[in-house]
CSV table of C-alpha atoms in Angstrom, one decimal:
chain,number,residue,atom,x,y,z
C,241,UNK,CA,11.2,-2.0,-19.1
C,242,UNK,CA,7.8,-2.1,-17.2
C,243,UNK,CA,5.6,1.1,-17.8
C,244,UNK,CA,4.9,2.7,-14.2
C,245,UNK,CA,3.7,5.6,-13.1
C,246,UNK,CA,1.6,6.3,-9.9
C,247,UNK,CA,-1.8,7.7,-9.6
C,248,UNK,CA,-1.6,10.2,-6.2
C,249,UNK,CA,-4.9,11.1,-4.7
C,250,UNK,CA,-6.3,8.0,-6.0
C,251,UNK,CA,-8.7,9.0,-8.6
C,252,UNK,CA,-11.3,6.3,-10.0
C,253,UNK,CA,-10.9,4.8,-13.1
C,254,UNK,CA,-14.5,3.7,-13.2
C,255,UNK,CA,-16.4,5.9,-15.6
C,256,UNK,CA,-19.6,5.8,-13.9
C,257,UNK,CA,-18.1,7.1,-10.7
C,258,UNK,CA,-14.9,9.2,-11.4
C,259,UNK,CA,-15.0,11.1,-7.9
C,260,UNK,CA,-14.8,7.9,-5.9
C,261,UNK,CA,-11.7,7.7,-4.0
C,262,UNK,CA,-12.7,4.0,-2.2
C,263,UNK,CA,-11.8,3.1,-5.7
C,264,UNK,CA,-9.1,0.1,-5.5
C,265,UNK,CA,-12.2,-2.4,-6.3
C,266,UNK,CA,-11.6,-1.1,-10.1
C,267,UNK,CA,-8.4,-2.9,-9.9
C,268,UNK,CA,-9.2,-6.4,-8.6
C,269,UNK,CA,-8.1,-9.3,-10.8
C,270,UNK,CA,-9.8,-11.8,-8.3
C,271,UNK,CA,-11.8,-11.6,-5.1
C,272,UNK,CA,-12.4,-14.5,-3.5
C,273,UNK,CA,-15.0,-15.7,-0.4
C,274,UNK,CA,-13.9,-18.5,2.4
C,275,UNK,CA,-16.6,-19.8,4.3
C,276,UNK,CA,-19.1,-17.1,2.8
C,277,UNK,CA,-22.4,-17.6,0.1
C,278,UNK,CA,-23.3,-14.5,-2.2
C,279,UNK,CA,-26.8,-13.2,-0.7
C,280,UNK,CA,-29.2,-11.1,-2.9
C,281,UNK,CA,-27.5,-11.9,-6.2
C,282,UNK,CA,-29.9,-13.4,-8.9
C,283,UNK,CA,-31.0,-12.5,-12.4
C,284,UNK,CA,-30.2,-8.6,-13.4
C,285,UNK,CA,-28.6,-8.1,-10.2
C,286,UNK,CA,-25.0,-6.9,-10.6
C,287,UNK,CA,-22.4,-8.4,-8.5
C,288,UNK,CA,-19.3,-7.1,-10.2
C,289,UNK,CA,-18.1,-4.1,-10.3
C,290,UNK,CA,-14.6,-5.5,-11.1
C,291,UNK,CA,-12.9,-5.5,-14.2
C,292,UNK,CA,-13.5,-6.9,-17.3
C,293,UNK,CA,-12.6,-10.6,-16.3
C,294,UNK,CA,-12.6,-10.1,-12.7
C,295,UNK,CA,-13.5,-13.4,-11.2
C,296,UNK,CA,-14.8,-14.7,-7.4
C,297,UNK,CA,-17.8,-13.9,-5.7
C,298,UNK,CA,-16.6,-11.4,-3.0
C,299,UNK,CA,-16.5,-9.0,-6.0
C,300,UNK,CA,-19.8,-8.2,-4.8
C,301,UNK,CA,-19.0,-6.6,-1.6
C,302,UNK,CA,-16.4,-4.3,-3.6
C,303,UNK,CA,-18.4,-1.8,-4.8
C,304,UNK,CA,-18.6,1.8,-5.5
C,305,UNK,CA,-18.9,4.0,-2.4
C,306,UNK,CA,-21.8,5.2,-3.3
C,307,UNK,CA,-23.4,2.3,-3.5
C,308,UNK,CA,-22.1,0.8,0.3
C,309,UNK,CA,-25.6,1.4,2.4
C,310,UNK,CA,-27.0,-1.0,-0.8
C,311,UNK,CA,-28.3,-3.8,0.8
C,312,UNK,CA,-27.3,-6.6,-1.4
C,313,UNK,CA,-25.8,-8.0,-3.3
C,314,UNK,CA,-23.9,-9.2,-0.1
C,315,UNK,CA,-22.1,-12.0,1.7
C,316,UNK,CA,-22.9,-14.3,4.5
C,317,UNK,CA,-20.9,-16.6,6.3
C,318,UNK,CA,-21.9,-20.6,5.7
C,319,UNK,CA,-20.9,-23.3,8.3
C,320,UNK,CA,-19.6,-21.0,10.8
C,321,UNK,CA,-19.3,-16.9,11.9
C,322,UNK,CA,-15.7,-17.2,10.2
C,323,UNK,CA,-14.9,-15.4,6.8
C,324,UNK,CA,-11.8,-14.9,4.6
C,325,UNK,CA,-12.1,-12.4,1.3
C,326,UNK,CA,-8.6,-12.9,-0.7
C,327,UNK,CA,-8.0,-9.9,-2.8
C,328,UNK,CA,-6.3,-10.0,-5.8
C,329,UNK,CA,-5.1,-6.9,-7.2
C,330,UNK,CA,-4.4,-6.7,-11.3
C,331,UNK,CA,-1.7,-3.9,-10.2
C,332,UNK,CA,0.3,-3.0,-7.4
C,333,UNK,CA,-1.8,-0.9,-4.8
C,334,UNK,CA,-0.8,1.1,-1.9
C,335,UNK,CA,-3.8,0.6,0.6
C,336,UNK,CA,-4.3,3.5,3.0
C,337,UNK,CA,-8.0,3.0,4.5
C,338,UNK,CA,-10.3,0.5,5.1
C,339,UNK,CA,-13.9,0.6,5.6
C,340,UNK,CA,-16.1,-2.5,5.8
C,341,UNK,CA,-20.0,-2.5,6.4
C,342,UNK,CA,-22.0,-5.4,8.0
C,343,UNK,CA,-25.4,-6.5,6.3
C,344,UNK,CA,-28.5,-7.5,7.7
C,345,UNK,CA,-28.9,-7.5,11.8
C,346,UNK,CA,-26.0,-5.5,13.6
C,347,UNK,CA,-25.7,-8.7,15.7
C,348,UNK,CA,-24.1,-10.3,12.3
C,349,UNK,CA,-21.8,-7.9,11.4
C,350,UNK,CA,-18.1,-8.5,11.6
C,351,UNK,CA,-16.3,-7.2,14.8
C,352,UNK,CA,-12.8,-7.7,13.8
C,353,UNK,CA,-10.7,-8.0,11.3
C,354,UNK,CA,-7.1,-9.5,10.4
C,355,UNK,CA,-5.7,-8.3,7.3
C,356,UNK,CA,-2.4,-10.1,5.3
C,357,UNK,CA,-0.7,-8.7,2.9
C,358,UNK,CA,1.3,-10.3,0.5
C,359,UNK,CA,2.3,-14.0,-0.1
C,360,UNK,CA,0.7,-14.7,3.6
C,361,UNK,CA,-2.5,-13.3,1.7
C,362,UNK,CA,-2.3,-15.5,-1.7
C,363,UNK,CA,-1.6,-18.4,0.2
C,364,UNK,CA,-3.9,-18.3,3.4
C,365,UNK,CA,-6.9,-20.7,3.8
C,366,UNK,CA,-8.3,-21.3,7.2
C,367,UNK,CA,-5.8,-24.4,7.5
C,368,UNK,CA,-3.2,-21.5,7.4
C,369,UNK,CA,-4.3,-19.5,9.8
C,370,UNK,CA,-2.2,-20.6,12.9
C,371,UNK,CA,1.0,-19.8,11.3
C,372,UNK,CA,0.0,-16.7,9.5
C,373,UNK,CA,1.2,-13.8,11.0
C,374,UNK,CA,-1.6,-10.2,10.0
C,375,UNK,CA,0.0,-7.7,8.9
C,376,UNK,CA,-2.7,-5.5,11.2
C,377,UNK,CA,-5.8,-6.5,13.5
C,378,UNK,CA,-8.7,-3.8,13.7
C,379,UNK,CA,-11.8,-3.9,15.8
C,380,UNK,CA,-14.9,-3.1,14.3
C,381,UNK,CA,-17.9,-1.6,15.2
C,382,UNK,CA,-21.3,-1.7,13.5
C,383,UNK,CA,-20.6,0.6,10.9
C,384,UNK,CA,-24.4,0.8,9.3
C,385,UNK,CA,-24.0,4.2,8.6
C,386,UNK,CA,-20.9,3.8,6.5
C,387,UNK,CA,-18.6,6.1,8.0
C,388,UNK,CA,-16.2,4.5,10.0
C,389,UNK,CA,-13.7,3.2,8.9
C,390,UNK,CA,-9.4,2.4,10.2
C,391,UNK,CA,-5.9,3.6,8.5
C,392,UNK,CA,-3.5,0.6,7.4
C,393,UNK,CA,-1.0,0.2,10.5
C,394,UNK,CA,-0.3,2.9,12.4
C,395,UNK,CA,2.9,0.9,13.9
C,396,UNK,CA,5.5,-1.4,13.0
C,397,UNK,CA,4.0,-5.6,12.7
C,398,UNK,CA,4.6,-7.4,16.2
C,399,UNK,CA,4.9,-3.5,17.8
C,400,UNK,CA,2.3,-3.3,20.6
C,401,UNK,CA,0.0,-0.7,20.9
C,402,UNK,CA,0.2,1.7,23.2
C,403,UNK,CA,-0.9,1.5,26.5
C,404,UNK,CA,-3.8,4.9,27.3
C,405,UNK,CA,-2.3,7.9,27.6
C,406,UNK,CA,1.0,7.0,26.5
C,407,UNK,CA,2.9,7.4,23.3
C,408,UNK,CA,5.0,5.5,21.7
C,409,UNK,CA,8.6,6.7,20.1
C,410,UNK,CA,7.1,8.0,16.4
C,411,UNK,CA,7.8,6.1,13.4
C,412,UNK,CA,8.7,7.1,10.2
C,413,UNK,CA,6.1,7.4,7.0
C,414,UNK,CA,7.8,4.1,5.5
C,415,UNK,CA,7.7,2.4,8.2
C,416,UNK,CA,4.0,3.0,9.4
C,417,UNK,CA,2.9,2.4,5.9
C,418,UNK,CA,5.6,-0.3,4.8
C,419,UNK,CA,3.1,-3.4,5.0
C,420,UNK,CA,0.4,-2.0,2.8
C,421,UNK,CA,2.8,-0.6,-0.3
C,422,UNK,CA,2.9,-1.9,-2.7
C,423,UNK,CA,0.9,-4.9,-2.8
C,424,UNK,CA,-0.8,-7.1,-5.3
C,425,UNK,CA,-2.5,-9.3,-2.3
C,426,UNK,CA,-4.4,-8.3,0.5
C,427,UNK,CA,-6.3,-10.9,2.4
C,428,UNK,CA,-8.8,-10.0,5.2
C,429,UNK,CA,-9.8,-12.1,7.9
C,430,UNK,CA,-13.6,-12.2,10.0
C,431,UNK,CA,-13.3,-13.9,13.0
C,432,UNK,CA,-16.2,-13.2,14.6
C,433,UNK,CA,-19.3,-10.6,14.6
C,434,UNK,CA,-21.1,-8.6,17.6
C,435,UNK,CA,-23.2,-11.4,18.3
C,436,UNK,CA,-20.3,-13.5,19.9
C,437,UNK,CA,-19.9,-10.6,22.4
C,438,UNK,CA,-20.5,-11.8,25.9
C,439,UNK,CA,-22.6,-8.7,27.9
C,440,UNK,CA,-21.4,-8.8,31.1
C,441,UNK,CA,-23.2,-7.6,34.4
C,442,UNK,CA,-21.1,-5.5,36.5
C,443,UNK,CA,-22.3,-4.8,40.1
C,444,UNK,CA,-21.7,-1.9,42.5
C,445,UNK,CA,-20.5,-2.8,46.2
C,446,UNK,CA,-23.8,-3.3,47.1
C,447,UNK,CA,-24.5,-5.9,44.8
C,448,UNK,CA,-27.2,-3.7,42.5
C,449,UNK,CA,-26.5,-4.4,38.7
C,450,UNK,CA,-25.9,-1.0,37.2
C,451,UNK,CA,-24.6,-1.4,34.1
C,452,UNK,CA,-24.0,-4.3,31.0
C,453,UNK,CA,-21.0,-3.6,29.5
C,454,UNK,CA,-19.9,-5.7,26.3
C,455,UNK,CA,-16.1,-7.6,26.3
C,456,UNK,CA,-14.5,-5.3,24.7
C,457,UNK,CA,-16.1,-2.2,26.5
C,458,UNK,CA,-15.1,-4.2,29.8
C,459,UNK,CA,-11.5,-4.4,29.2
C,460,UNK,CA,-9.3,-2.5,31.7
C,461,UNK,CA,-7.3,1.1,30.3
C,462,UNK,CA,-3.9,0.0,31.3
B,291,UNK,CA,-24.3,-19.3,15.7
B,292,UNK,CA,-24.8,-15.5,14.4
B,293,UNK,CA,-23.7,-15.7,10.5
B,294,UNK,CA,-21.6,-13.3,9.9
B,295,UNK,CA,-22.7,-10.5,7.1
B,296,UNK,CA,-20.7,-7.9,5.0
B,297,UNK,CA,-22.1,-5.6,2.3
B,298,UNK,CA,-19.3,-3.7,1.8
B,299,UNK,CA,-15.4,-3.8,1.7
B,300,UNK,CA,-14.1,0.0,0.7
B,301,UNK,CA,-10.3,0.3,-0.2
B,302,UNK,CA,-8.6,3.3,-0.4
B,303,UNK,CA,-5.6,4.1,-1.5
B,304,UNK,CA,-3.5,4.8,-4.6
B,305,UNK,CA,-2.3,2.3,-7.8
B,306,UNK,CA,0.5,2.4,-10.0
B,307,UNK,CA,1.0,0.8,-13.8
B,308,UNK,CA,3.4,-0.4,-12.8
B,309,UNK,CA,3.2,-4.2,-14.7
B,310,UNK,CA,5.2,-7.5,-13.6
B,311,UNK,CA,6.8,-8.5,-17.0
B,312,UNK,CA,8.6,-11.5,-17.7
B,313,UNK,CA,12.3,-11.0,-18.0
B,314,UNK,CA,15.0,-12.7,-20.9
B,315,UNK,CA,17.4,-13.2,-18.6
B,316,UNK,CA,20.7,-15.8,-19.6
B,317,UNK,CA,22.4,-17.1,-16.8
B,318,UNK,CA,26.3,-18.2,-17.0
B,319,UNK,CA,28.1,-20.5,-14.5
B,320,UNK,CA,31.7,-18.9,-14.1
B,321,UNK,CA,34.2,-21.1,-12.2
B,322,UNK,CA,36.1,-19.4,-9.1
B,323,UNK,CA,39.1,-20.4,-7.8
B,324,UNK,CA,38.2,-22.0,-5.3
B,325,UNK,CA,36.5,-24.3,-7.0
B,326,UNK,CA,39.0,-26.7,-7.7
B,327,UNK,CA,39.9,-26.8,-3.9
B,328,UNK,CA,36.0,-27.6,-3.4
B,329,UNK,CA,35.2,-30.1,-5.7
B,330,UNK,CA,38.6,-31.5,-6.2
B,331,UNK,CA,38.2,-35.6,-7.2
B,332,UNK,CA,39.4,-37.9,-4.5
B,333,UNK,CA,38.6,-41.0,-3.3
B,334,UNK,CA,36.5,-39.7,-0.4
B,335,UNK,CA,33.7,-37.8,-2.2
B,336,UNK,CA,33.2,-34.5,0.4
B,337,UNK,CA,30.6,-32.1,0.0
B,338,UNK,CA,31.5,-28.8,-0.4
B,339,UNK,CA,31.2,-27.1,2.4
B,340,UNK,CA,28.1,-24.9,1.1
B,341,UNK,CA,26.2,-27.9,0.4
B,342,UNK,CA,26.7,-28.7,3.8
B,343,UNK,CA,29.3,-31.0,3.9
B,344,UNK,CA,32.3,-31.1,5.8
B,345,UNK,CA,35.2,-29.7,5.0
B,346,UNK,CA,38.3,-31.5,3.9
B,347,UNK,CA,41.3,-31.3,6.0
């Protein structure tokens, strides 16, 4: 019978950082990069903050918090804005927050994100994308200060957010956190970065430009 | 294009042991009754009905 126990609180099992709790990078088996080149690596850079025998070269974006305002090594996109990271975990994880920080000009950083979980995650390639259904969609800002960061789903798959200033009918802890227990795959998807933002003008009755609003600031509170 | 740029990808969350282990596991087929009903020999070979045939009459 498998040995199992959990580790509440998630404490770090890296030795040189034992207080991190963004510690689930300890327990990647593989971390793979679609569409995206390792930046700043080179000779007596580390990239790897993995496990012994942790492979794939998104490892070096999964590093000790600590170390998350470093400016390389990092990861750049390579014939287009587009990039998957595949994670593969050596154990099951339960994944409750997600922070990811843009390098380089804020206009590059990512300003969304798809995550999959599971099977969807091990298999998915960009070919895959069409039929793949994310387990959760997040909006990004530029996070260059390192603080922000979203929770796994707050709400069922498929469930639609609700509208402002309304509430939807609570769900229960299992099934808010459902998608994101348990897993030994998590695959994250980049579609696109602040640079793809259109600014729009906006214009008073009068016709005076007032204001530039980006897309997403633009769309209507319904 | 704008290339897209991460340095950092935090997780948090918690991890079990818990390790996937390969299982001896015997299997056994074990006629039913039914069975004989199903695959009974004629000259029209049906499929069982579970294997998407049609039924026999």
């Amino acid at each position: 019978m498998a040995h199992s126990h959990s580790h509440g609180g998630g404490h770090s099992h890296d030795d040189a950082y034992p207080d991190d709790d963004w510690n689930l990078y300890s327990h990647l088996e593989r971390a793979e990069g679609l569409n995206a080149t390792l930046v700043g690596g080179g000779e007596g850079v580390k990239v790897s903050w993995g496990p012994e025998g942790s492979t794939g070269k998104a490892l070096c974006v999964c590093k000790p918090h600590a170390r998350r305002l470093e400016p390389g090594p990092s990861l750049s996109s390579d014939a287009d804005e587009q990039i998957i990271v595949k994670l593969q975990f050596n154990v099951p994880v339960s994944v409750r927050k997600i922070m990811v920080i843009g390098a380089g000009p804020s206009d590059g950083h990512p300003s969304s994100v798809q995550c999959f979980v599971g099977r969807t995650a091990e298999q998915l390639d960009f070919s895959e994308l069409d039929g793949a259904a994310p387990a959760q969609v997040a909006e990004l800002a530029v996070n260059a200060e390192g603080e922000g960061y979203f929770n796994t789903v707050c709400r069922e798959p498929g469930r639609p957010a609700a509208p402002c200033g309304h509430a939807l009918t609570p769900l229960s802890h299992a099934q808010v956190r459902a998608p994101f227990t348990n897993i030994t795959a998590l695959a994250l998807f980049f579609p696109a970065n602040h640079g793809d933002e259109e600014v729009r003008a906006c214009s008073t009755s009068a016709g005076a430009r007032v204001h530039a609003l980006t897309l997403d600031q633009s769309l209507p509170c319904r | 294009m704008q290339v897209t740029s991460i340095r950092y990808i935090g997780l948090q969350g918690d991890h079990t042991h818990g390790q996937r282990m390969a299982v001896d596991a015997k299997y056994e087929l074990i006629a039913t009754p039914n069975d004989d009903k199903l695959f009974q020999h004629s000259h029209e070979h049906h499929l069982a009905p579970n294997a998407g045939g049609k039924p026999q009459d």
